Amino acid sequence: MKIRSGCPRDCYGGCSVILTVENDRIVNIEGDPLNKATQGYICLKGKLYLEKNYGDKRLKFPLKRVGERGEGRFVRVSWEEAIEEISKKIDYYQNISPKSIMFYKGSGEIGIFSKCAFGFWNQLKGYTTTYGDLCFSAGLEGVIQTYGKAIHNAPWDLENAKCIVLWGKNSAETNFQEMLFIKKAKNNGAKVIVIDPVKTKTAKNADYFIQIMPGKDLLLALGLANYLIKNKMIDEGFIDKYTYGFEEFKAYVEKFDLKTVATICKINEEEITKLAKLIWDNRPLSLICGLGLQRRINGGQTIRAIGLISALVGSVGIEGGGFRYANLSEPKLKWPFLIESPEEVDYVHVSEIGKGIIEKNIRMSFIQSANPVVSNPDSKNIRKALSQLDFIVVIEQYLSDTAKFADYILPAAATFEYYDILKSYWHPYVIFMDKAHDPLEECKHESEIYRMLAKKLKLNLDYIPENNIDNIKKILKASGIEKSLEELKNAPYLPEDYDEVAFRDRKFNTVTGKIQFKSKTMKRWKMSLIPEYIENKRTDYPLMLISYHSYEKINSQYSEIDKIKKLLGAPKAKINPEDARIRNINHGDKMKIFNDMGAIYAYAEVTSDIKEGVISIPFGFLVEEKANVNDIVESMKTDIGNGTAFHDNYVEVIKLD
């Protein structure tokens, strides 16, 4: 039997897939060609679902801790025992101090049914949870401040571009289906430009590559804008009619001359002039912006400045044009089982979980779809804080580094073992995630776990819906999706009124109704109304540390797969030949990478692919590998959007004997 479903991993793809199911087991997974964005292709991670779902490391029964926290020693217990003790602990802390319970939900899977958790937590007297975002909120706010909506042209419209700039995005490894459209555009004569501190796989296939110093993207965007304006490489008619605040923006960017910008970005003046000429001579421009460069203290303003380049040259609202960051197109998925939060709710920024646990006197933690011990900044402090808690519950599929700290681990249903609805943040399709079979052994979907706890605590089950077809239909109705479930089972849904060209009508949902070079609503963030560059003069350590997402994993997910471990091998960090030379480091040497927060260890990959003055290591190594970059990454927030600044960190490196 073959069924259509979708991959809910937190990545651009949002892939439509076709599952072959035999005897209540998935035996094959392939891409669905009916999705024009993903085109019938899936990545390595998608192909490895069989090992991920059915591997011998999968948790299939409730576990209770018998060793020290973090040690990873557990014994199997019954669901009855686990639910009984967990509900008693929740009731106990609700009665003495509701906000002493911290609930943390990550984005391990991004289907809408995960919202069932709040139907449980919002019926309690109170709790502490997180605000902010680890992923893309600074850039998202930057786009909204500029364009009013975070939408962009259809993925396949890239074929119509004449110039494609990938700014800080390695599509070849993080959004590989997008590369298929880029290659088609290139075959049609489009110029492909990459701006990045690393000569990535994407950059190696580009027509032109600018290797910028990390954190200087905002400066380069302002300098590029100044050069375009001064040399009349702008669409004055478009600017006059559809933008707001241009004259003030123009006056501000005048101080960013080529020499100053090139010197600070550590590139040549000619690289900026060539970039400007390529953009102006090869319109329409599609400017694609990655998520990494907004994970900085000035991240939101950076995205604003870069996004305005498309407006300067009039490449907005046309085929082959636009600024591409996130595509949160209509229809929005709506959860129809809402209940308001209780009065006693407190918040901790997602980058400050360890600090928050200590300062707010948290005594119990309940963690779902997350591995903060690896994936959040200042992870050493998170481990320390978790070690001091009275009681921890983790819902998981594997014995993650965070799960090792739990008093109880509750085994979660895996992908394709439950129903859900999915929308990507890259393409416009709505995907019904059909269920291949029931969860293995004693695994349960989160909704069932919360319903079991709710029964013990005598809560209203109406706000914690069962994971079934009837409730999927209610979600579709609430979301204004009139397609029947049978139709969604037969194909991913592309709304009939979907326009492949974002802002074709030139209507922008800003307070001015126009693209905003100057945004009045930036006042709420207490930031400059025009994207402002402020020099980071930090000099405590000589090398800037940046991390990247490898093709083989999503954060720490898939770390348990043996094939992935073999592919990745021992932790490696990229270091420029000159930085290696002055430290007497040769290719393959073991290095200590350190700052005031501590140290991690990796083997040297000496390569000019990395900019001098920068060191780069993949994100998501486990604690036991002693290469978890977040051990030496501070907790810092972005300028707007309550994002997390992962990349404003500095280190030194020494060779180990």
CSV table of N, CA and C in Angstrom, one decimal, residues 462-604:
chain,number,residue,atom,x,y,z
A,462,ASP,N,-11.4,18.6,26.4
A,462,ASP,CA,-11.8,19.2,25.1
A,462,ASP,C,-10.7,20.1,24.5
A,463,TYR,N,-9.8,20.6,25.4
A,463,TYR,CA,-8.7,21.4,24.9
A,463,TYR,C,-7.5,20.6,24.5
A,464,ILE,N,-7.6,19.3,24.7
A,464,ILE,CA,-6.4,18.4,24.4
A,464,ILE,C,-7.0,17.3,23.5
A,465,PRO,N,-7.2,17.7,22.2
A,465,PRO,CA,-7.8,16.8,21.3
A,465,PRO,C,-7.1,15.5,21.0
A,466,GLU,N,-7.8,14.4,20.7
A,466,GLU,CA,-7.1,13.2,20.3
A,466,GLU,C,-6.6,13.4,18.9
A,467,ASN,N,-5.5,12.7,18.7
A,467,ASN,CA,-4.9,12.7,17.3
A,467,ASN,C,-5.7,11.8,16.4
A,468,ASN,N,-6.7,12.3,15.8
A,468,ASN,CA,-7.5,11.5,14.9
A,468,ASN,C,-8.0,12.3,13.7
A,469,ILE,N,-8.6,11.6,12.8
A,469,ILE,CA,-9.1,12.2,11.5
A,469,ILE,C,-10.1,13.3,11.8
A,470,ASP,N,-11.0,13.1,12.7
A,470,ASP,CA,-12.1,14.1,13.0
A,470,ASP,C,-11.4,15.4,13.4
A,471,ASN,N,-10.4,15.4,14.2
A,471,ASN,CA,-9.8,16.6,14.7
A,471,ASN,C,-8.9,17.2,13.6
A,472,ILE,N,-8.4,16.4,12.7
A,472,ILE,CA,-7.7,17.0,11.6
A,472,ILE,C,-8.6,17.8,10.7
A,473,LYS,N,-9.8,17.3,10.5
A,473,LYS,CA,-10.9,18.0,9.7
A,473,LYS,C,-11.2,19.3,10.4
A,474,LYS,N,-11.3,19.3,11.7
A,474,LYS,CA,-11.6,20.6,12.4
A,474,LYS,C,-10.5,21.6,12.2
A,475,ILE,N,-9.2,21.2,12.2
A,475,ILE,CA,-8.1,22.1,11.9
A,475,ILE,C,-8.3,22.7,10.5
A,476,LEU,N,-8.6,21.8,9.5
A,476,LEU,CA,-8.7,22.3,8.2
A,476,LEU,C,-9.9,23.3,8.1
A,477,LYS,N,-11.0,23.0,8.7
A,477,LYS,CA,-12.1,24.0,8.7
A,477,LYS,C,-11.7,25.3,9.3
A,478,ALA,N,-11.1,25.3,10.5
A,478,ALA,CA,-10.7,26.5,11.2
A,478,ALA,C,-9.7,27.3,10.3
A,479,SER,N,-8.9,26.6,9.5
A,479,SER,CA,-7.9,27.3,8.7
A,479,SER,C,-8.4,27.7,7.4
A,480,GLY,N,-9.7,27.5,7.1
A,480,GLY,CA,-10.3,28.0,5.9
A,480,GLY,C,-9.9,27.1,4.7
A,481,ILE,N,-9.5,25.9,4.9
A,481,ILE,CA,-9.1,25.0,3.8
A,481,ILE,C,-10.3,24.2,3.5
A,482,GLU,N,-10.9,24.4,2.3
A,482,GLU,CA,-12.1,23.7,1.9
A,482,GLU,C,-11.9,22.4,1.2
A,483,LYS,N,-10.7,22.0,1.0
A,483,LYS,CA,-10.4,20.7,0.3
A,483,LYS,C,-10.8,19.6,1.3
A,484,SER,N,-11.4,18.6,0.8
A,484,SER,CA,-11.7,17.4,1.6
A,484,SER,C,-10.4,16.7,2.0
A,485,LEU,N,-10.5,15.9,3.0
A,485,LEU,CA,-9.4,15.1,3.4
A,485,LEU,C,-9.0,14.1,2.3
A,486,GLU,N,-9.9,13.6,1.6
A,486,GLU,CA,-9.6,12.6,0.5
A,486,GLU,C,-8.8,13.3,-0.6
A,487,GLU,N,-9.1,14.6,-0.8
A,487,GLU,CA,-8.4,15.3,-1.8
A,487,GLU,C,-6.9,15.6,-1.3
A,488,LEU,N,-6.8,15.9,0.0
A,488,LEU,CA,-5.5,16.1,0.5
A,488,LEU,C,-4.7,14.8,0.6
A,489,LYS,N,-5.3,13.7,0.7
A,489,LYS,CA,-4.6,12.4,0.7
A,489,LYS,C,-4.1,12.1,-0.7
A,490,ASN,N,-4.7,12.7,-1.7
A,490,ASN,CA,-4.3,12.4,-3.1
A,490,ASN,C,-3.2,13.3,-3.7
A,491,ALA,N,-3.0,14.5,-3.0
A,491,ALA,CA,-2.0,15.4,-3.5
A,491,ALA,C,-1.8,16.5,-2.5
A,492,PRO,N,-0.6,17.1,-2.4
A,492,PRO,CA,-0.4,18.3,-1.6
A,492,PRO,C,-1.3,19.4,-2.1
A,493,TYR,N,-1.8,20.3,-1.2
A,493,TYR,CA,-2.7,21.3,-1.6
A,493,TYR,C,-2.1,22.7,-1.9
A,494,LEU,N,-2.3,23.2,-3.1
A,494,LEU,CA,-1.8,24.5,-3.5
A,494,LEU,C,-3.1,25.3,-3.6
A,495,PRO,N,-3.3,26.3,-2.7
A,495,PRO,CA,-4.5,27.1,-2.8
A,495,PRO,C,-4.8,27.7,-4.2
A,496,GLU,N,-6.1,27.6,-4.6
A,496,GLU,CA,-6.5,28.0,-5.9
A,496,GLU,C,-6.1,29.5,-6.2
A,497,ASP,N,-6.2,30.3,-5.2
A,497,ASP,CA,-5.9,31.7,-5.4
A,497,ASP,C,-4.4,32.1,-5.2
A,498,TYR,N,-3.6,31.1,-5.1
A,498,TYR,CA,-2.1,31.4,-4.8
A,498,TYR,C,-1.5,32.1,-6.0
A,499,ASP,N,-0.8,33.2,-5.7
A,499,ASP,CA,-0.1,34.0,-6.7
A,499,ASP,C,1.4,33.6,-6.6
A,500,GLU,N,1.9,33.1,-7.7
A,500,GLU,CA,3.3,32.8,-7.7
A,500,GLU,C,4.3,34.0,-7.5
A,501,VAL,N,3.8,35.2,-7.7
A,501,VAL,CA,4.6,36.4,-7.6
A,501,VAL,C,4.1,37.1,-6.3
A,502,ALA,N,4.9,37.2,-5.3
A,502,ALA,CA,4.6,37.9,-4.1
A,502,ALA,C,4.5,39.4,-4.4
A,503,PHE,N,3.5,40.1,-3.8
A,503,PHE,CA,3.4,41.5,-3.9
A,503,PHE,C,3.2,42.0,-5.4
A,504,ARG,N,2.6,41.1,-6.2
A,504,ARG,CA,2.3,41.5,-7.6
A,504,ARG,C,1.4,42.7,-7.6
A,505,ASP,N,0.5,42.8,-6.6
A,505,ASP,CA,-0.4,44.0,-6.5
A,505,ASP,C,0.2,45.2,-5.9
A,506,ARG,N,1.5,45.1,-5.5
A,506,ARG,CA,2.2,46.2,-4.9
A,506,ARG,C,1.5,46.7,-3.6
A,507,LYS,N,0.8,45.8,-2.9
A,507,LYS,CA,0.2,46.2,-1.6
A,507,LYS,C,1.1,45.6,-0.5
A,508,PHE,N,1.6,46.4,0.3
A,508,PHE,CA,2.5,46.0,1.4
A,508,PHE,C,1.8,46.3,2.8
A,509,ASN,N,1.8,45.3,3.6
A,509,ASN,CA,1.0,45.4,4.8
A,509,ASN,C,1.8,46.1,5.9
A,510,THR,N,2.4,47.3,5.6
A,510,THR,CA,3.1,48.1,6.6
A,510,THR,C,2.2,49.3,6.9
A,511,VAL,N,2.6,50.1,7.9
A,511,VAL,CA,1.8,51.2,8.4
A,511,VAL,C,1.7,52.3,7.3
A,512,THR,N,2.7,52.3,6.4
A,512,THR,CA,2.6,53.3,5.3
A,512,THR,C,2.0,52.7,4.0
A,513,GLY,N,1.8,51.3,4.0
A,513,GLY,CA,1.3,50.7,2.8
A,513,GLY,C,2.4,50.6,1.7
A,514,LYS,N,3.7,50.8,2.1
A,514,LYS,CA,4.8,50.8,1.1
A,514,LYS,C,5.9,50.0,1.7
A,515,ILE,N,6.9,49.7,0.8
A,515,ILE,CA,8.2,49.1,1.3
A,515,ILE,C,8.9,50.2,2.1
A,516,GLN,N,9.4,49.8,3.3
A,516,GLN,CA,9.9,50.9,4.2
A,516,GLN,C,11.4,50.9,4.3
A,517,PHE,N,12.0,51.9,3.7
A,517,PHE,CA,13.4,52.2,3.9
A,517,PHE,C,13.5,52.7,5.4
A,518,LYS,N,12.5,53.4,5.8
A,518,LYS,CA,12.3,53.9,7.2
A,518,LYS,C,11.1,53.3,7.8
A,519,SER,N,11.2,52.6,8.9
A,519,SER,CA,10.1,51.9,9.5
A,519,SER,C,9.7,52.6,10.8
A,520,LYS,N,8.5,53.2,10.9
A,520,LYS,CA,8.1,53.8,12.1
A,520,LYS,C,7.9,52.8,13.2
A,521,THR,N,7.5,51.6,12.9
A,521,THR,CA,7.2,50.6,13.9
A,521,THR,C,8.4,50.0,14.5
A,522,MET,N,9.6,50.4,14.1
A,522,MET,CA,10.8,50.0,14.7
A,522,MET,C,11.0,50.5,16.1
A,523,LYS,N,10.2,51.6,16.4
A,523,LYS,CA,10.2,52.2,17.7
A,523,LYS,C,9.9,51.2,18.9
A,524,ARG,N,9.1,50.2,18.6
A,524,ARG,CA,8.8,49.2,19.6
A,524,ARG,C,10.0,48.4,20.0
A,525,TRP,N,11.0,48.3,19.2
A,525,TRP,CA,12.3,47.6,19.5
A,525,TRP,C,13.3,48.6,20.0
A,526,LYS,N,13.0,49.9,20.0
A,526,LYS,CA,14.0,50.9,20.4
A,526,LYS,C,15.2,50.9,19.6
A,527,MET,N,15.0,50.7,18.3
A,527,MET,CA,16.1,50.7,17.3
A,527,MET,C,15.9,51.8,16.3
A,528,SER,N,17.0,52.0,15.6
A,528,SER,CA,16.9,53.0,14.5
A,528,SER,C,15.9,52.7,13.5
A,529,LEU,N,15.2,53.7,13.0
A,529,LEU,CA,14.1,53.5,12.0
A,529,LEU,C,14.6,53.1,10.6
A,530,ILE,N,15.9,53.5,10.4
A,530,ILE,CA,16.6,53.1,9.2
A,530,ILE,C,17.7,52.1,9.6
A,531,PRO,N,17.9,51.0,8.8
A,531,PRO,CA,18.9,50.0,9.2
A,531,PRO,C,20.3,50.7,9.5
A,532,GLU,N,20.7,50.6,10.7
A,532,GLU,CA,21.9,51.3,11.2
A,532,GLU,C,23.0,50.3,11.5
A,533,TYR,N,24.2,50.7,11.0
A,533,TYR,CA,25.4,49.8,11.2
A,533,TYR,C,26.1,50.4,12.5
A,534,ILE,N,26.3,49.5,13.4
A,534,ILE,CA,27.1,49.8,14.6
A,534,ILE,C,28.3,48.9,14.7
A,535,GLU,N,29.5,49.4,14.7
A,535,GLU,CA,30.7,48.5,14.6
A,535,GLU,C,30.8,47.7,15.9
A,536,ASN,N,31.1,46.4,15.7
A,536,ASN,CA,31.4,45.6,16.9
A,536,ASN,C,32.9,45.6,17.1
A,537,LYS,N,33.2,46.2,18.3
A,537,LYS,CA,34.7,46.4,18.5
A,537,LYS,C,35.2,45.4,19.5
A,538,ARG,N,34.5,44.3,19.6
A,538,ARG,CA,35.0,43.2,20.6
A,538,ARG,C,36.3,42.7,20.1
A,539,THR,N,37.3,42.6,21.1
A,539,THR,CA,38.6,42.1,20.8
A,539,THR,C,39.2,41.1,21.8
A,540,ASP,N,38.3,40.5,22.6
A,540,ASP,CA,38.8,39.6,23.7
A,540,ASP,C,39.5,38.4,23.2
A,541,TYR,N,39.1,37.8,22.0
A,541,TYR,CA,39.8,36.7,21.4
A,541,TYR,C,39.9,37.0,19.9
A,542,PRO,N,40.9,36.4,19.3
A,542,PRO,CA,41.3,36.8,17.9
A,542,PRO,C,40.4,36.2,16.8
A,543,LEU,N,39.8,35.1,17.0
A,543,LEU,CA,39.1,34.4,15.9
A,543,LEU,C,37.6,34.5,16.2
A,544,MET,N,36.8,34.8,15.1
A,544,MET,CA,35.4,34.7,15.2
A,544,MET,C,34.9,33.3,15.0
A,545,LEU,N,34.0,32.8,15.9
A,545,LEU,CA,33.5,31.5,15.8
A,545,LEU,C,32.1,31.5,15.2
A,546,ILE,N,32.0,30.7,14.1
A,546,ILE,CA,30.6,30.5,13.5
A,546,ILE,C,30.4,29.0,13.3
A,547,SER,N,29.1,28.7,13.4
A,547,SER,CA,28.8,27.3,13.2
A,547,SER,C,27.9,27.2,12.0
A,548,TYR,N,27.7,26.0,11.5
A,548,TYR,CA,26.8,25.8,10.3
A,548,TYR,C,26.1,24.4,10.5
A,549,HIS,N,25.0,24.4,9.7
A,549,HIS,CA,24.2,23.1,9.7
A,549,HIS,C,24.7,22.2,8.6
A,550,SER,N,25.1,21.0,8.9
A,550,SER,CA,25.5,20.1,7.9
A,550,SER,C,24.4,19.5,7.2
A,551,TYR,N,24.7,18.9,6.1
A,551,TYR,CA,23.7,18.3,5.2
A,551,TYR,C,23.1,17.0,5.9
A,552,GLU,N,24.0,16.4,6.8
A,552,GLU,CA,23.6,15.1,7.3
A,552,GLU,C,22.7,15.1,8.5
A,553,LYS,N,22.6,16.3,9.2
A,553,LYS,CA,21.8,16.4,10.4
A,553,LYS,C,20.9,17.6,10.4
A,554,ILE,N,20.0,17.7,11.3
A,554,ILE,CA,19.2,18.9,11.6
A,554,ILE,C,19.5,19.2,13.1
A,555,ASN,N,20.3,20.1,13.4
A,555,ASN,CA,20.7,20.4,14.8
A,555,ASN,C,21.3,19.1,15.3
A,556,SER,N,20.8,18.5,16.4
A,556,SER,CA,21.3,17.3,17.0
A,556,SER,C,20.5,16.1,16.5
A,557,GLN,N,19.5,16.3,15.7
A,557,GLN,CA,18.7,15.2,15.2
A,557,GLN,C,19.5,14.4,14.2
A,558,TYR,N,19.3,13.1,14.3
A,558,TYR,CA,19.9,12.1,13.4
A,558,TYR,C,21.3,11.7,14.0
A,559,SER,N,21.7,12.3,15.1
A,559,SER,CA,23.0,11.9,15.7
A,559,SER,C,23.0,10.4,16.1
A,560,GLU,N,21.8,9.9,16.4
A,560,GLU,CA,21.8,8.5,16.8
A,560,GLU,C,21.9,7.5,15.7
A,561,ILE,N,21.9,7.9,14.4
A,561,ILE,CA,22.0,7.1,13.3
A,561,ILE,C,23.4,6.7,13.0
A,562,ASP,N,23.7,5.4,12.9
A,562,ASP,CA,25.1,5.0,12.7
A,562,ASP,C,25.7,5.4,11.4
A,563,LYS,N,24.8,5.4,10.3
A,563,LYS,CA,25.3,5.8,9.0
A,563,LYS,C,25.7,7.3,9.1
A,564,ILE,N,25.0,8.1,9.8
A,564,ILE,CA,25.3,9.5,9.9
A,564,ILE,C,26.6,9.7,10.6
A,565,LYS,N,26.8,9.0,11.7
A,565,LYS,CA,28.0,9.0,12.5
A,565,LYS,C,29.3,8.7,11.6
A,566,LYS,N,29.1,7.7,10.8
A,566,LYS,CA,30.2,7.3,9.9
A,566,LYS,C,30.5,8.3,8.9
A,567,LEU,N,29.4,8.9,8.3
A,567,LEU,CA,29.6,10.0,7.3
A,567,LEU,C,30.3,11.2,7.9
A,568,LEU,N,30.0,11.6,9.1
A,568,LEU,CA,30.5,12.8,9.7
A,568,LEU,C,31.9,12.5,10.2
A,569,GLY,N,32.1,11.3,10.8
A,569,GLY,CA,33.4,11.0,11.4
A,569,GLY,C,33.7,11.9,12.6
A,570,ALA,N,35.0,12.0,13.0
A,570,ALA,CA,35.4,12.8,14.1
A,570,ALA,C,35.1,14.3,13.9
A,571,PRO,N,34.8,15.0,14.9
A,571,PRO,CA,34.5,16.5,14.7
A,571,PRO,C,35.7,17.2,14.1
A,572,LYS,N,35.4,18.0,13.1
A,572,LYS,CA,36.3,18.8,12.3
A,572,LYS,C,35.9,20.3,12.3
A,573,ALA,N,36.9,21.1,12.3
A,573,ALA,CA,36.6,22.6,12.3
A,573,ALA,C,37.5,23.2,11.2
A,574,LYS,N,36.9,24.1,10.4
A,574,LYS,CA,37.6,24.7,9.3
A,574,LYS,C,38.4,25.9,9.8
A,575,ILE,N,39.6,26.0,9.4
A,575,ILE,CA,40.5,27.1,9.8
A,575,ILE,C,41.3,27.5,8.6
A,576,ASN,N,41.5,28.8,8.4
A,576,ASN,CA,42.2,29.3,7.3
A,576,ASN,C,43.7,29.0,7.4
A,577,PRO,N,44.4,28.7,6.2
A,577,PRO,CA,45.8,28.4,6.3
A,577,PRO,C,46.7,29.4,7.0
A,578,GLU,N,46.4,30.7,6.9
A,578,GLU,CA,47.2,31.7,7.6
A,578,GLU,C,47.0,31.6,9.1
A,579,ASP,N,45.7,31.4,9.5
A,579,ASP,CA,45.5,31.3,10.9
A,579,ASP,C,46.1,30.0,11.5
A,580,ALA,N,46.1,29.0,10.7
A,580,ALA,CA,46.7,27.7,11.1
A,580,ALA,C,48.3,27.9,11.1
A,581,ARG,N,48.8,28.6,10.2
A,581,ARG,CA,50.3,28.7,10.1
A,581,ARG,C,50.8,29.4,11.4
A,582,ILE,N,50.2,30.5,11.8
A,582,ILE,CA,50.8,31.3,12.9
A,582,ILE,C,50.6,30.5,14.2
A,583,ARG,N,49.7,29.5,14.2
A,583,ARG,CA,49.5,28.7,15.4
A,583,ARG,C,50.2,27.3,15.3
A,584,ASN,N,51.0,27.1,14.2
A,584,ASN,CA,51.7,25.9,14.0
A,584,ASN,C,50.7,24.7,13.9
A,585,ILE,N,49.6,24.9,13.3
A,585,ILE,CA,48.6,23.8,13.1
A,585,ILE,C,48.6,23.3,11.7
A,586,ASN,N,48.7,22.0,11.6
A,586,ASN,CA,48.6,21.3,10.3
A,586,ASN,C,47.3,20.6,10.1
A,587,HIS,N,47.0,20.4,8.8
A,587,HIS,CA,45.7,19.7,8.5
A,587,HIS,C,45.7,18.3,9.3
A,588,GLY,N,44.6,18.1,10.0
A,588,GLY,CA,44.4,16.9,10.7
A,588,GLY,C,44.8,16.9,12.1
A,589,ASP,N,45.5,18.0,12.6
A,589,ASP,CA,45.9,18.1,14.0
A,589,ASP,C,44.7,18.3,14.8
A,590,LYS,N,44.8,17.8,16.1
A,590,LYS,CA,43.7,18.1,17.0
A,590,LYS,C,43.9,19.5,17.6
A,591,MET,N,42.8,20.2,17.7
A,591,MET,CA,42.8,21.6,18.2
A,591,MET,C,41.9,21.7,19.5
A,592,LYS,N,42.3,22.6,20.3
A,592,LYS,CA,41.5,23.1,21.4
A,592,LYS,C,40.9,24.5,21.0
A,593,ILE,N,39.6,24.6,21.0
A,593,ILE,CA,39.0,25.9,20.6
A,593,ILE,C,38.4,26.4,21.9
A,594,PHE,N,38.8,27.6,22.4
A,594,PHE,CA,38.3,28.0,23.7
A,594,PHE,C,38.1,29.5,23.8
A,595,ASN,N,37.4,29.8,24.9
A,595,ASN,CA,37.2,31.2,25.3
A,595,ASN,C,37.0,31.1,26.8
A,596,ASP,N,36.5,32.2,27.4
A,596,ASP,CA,36.2,32.3,28.8
A,596,ASP,C,35.2,31.3,29.3
A,597,MET,N,34.3,30.8,28.4
A,597,MET,CA,33.2,29.9,28.8
A,597,MET,C,33.7,28.4,28.9
A,598,GLY,N,34.8,28.1,28.2
A,598,GLY,CA,35.3,26.7,28.3
A,598,GLY,C,36.0,26.4,27.0
A,599,ALA,N,35.9,25.1,26.6
A,599,ALA,CA,36.7,24.6,25.5
A,599,ALA,C,35.9,23.5,24.8
A,600,ILE,N,36.1,23.4,23.5
A,600,ILE,CA,35.7,22.2,22.7
A,600,ILE,C,36.9,21.7,21.9
A,601,TYR,N,36.8,20.5,21.3
A,601,TYR,CA,37.9,19.9,20.6
A,601,TYR,C,37.5,19.4,19.2
A,602,ALA,N,38.4,19.6,18.3
A,602,ALA,CA,38.1,19.2,16.9
A,602,ALA,C,39.4,19.1,16.1
A,603,TYR,N,39.3,18.3,15.0
A,603,TYR,CA,40.5,18.2,14.2
A,603,TYR,C,40.5,19.3,13.1
A,604,ALA,N,41.7,19.7,12.8
A,604,ALA,CA,41.8,20.9,11.9
A,604,ALA,C,41.6,20.5,10.4
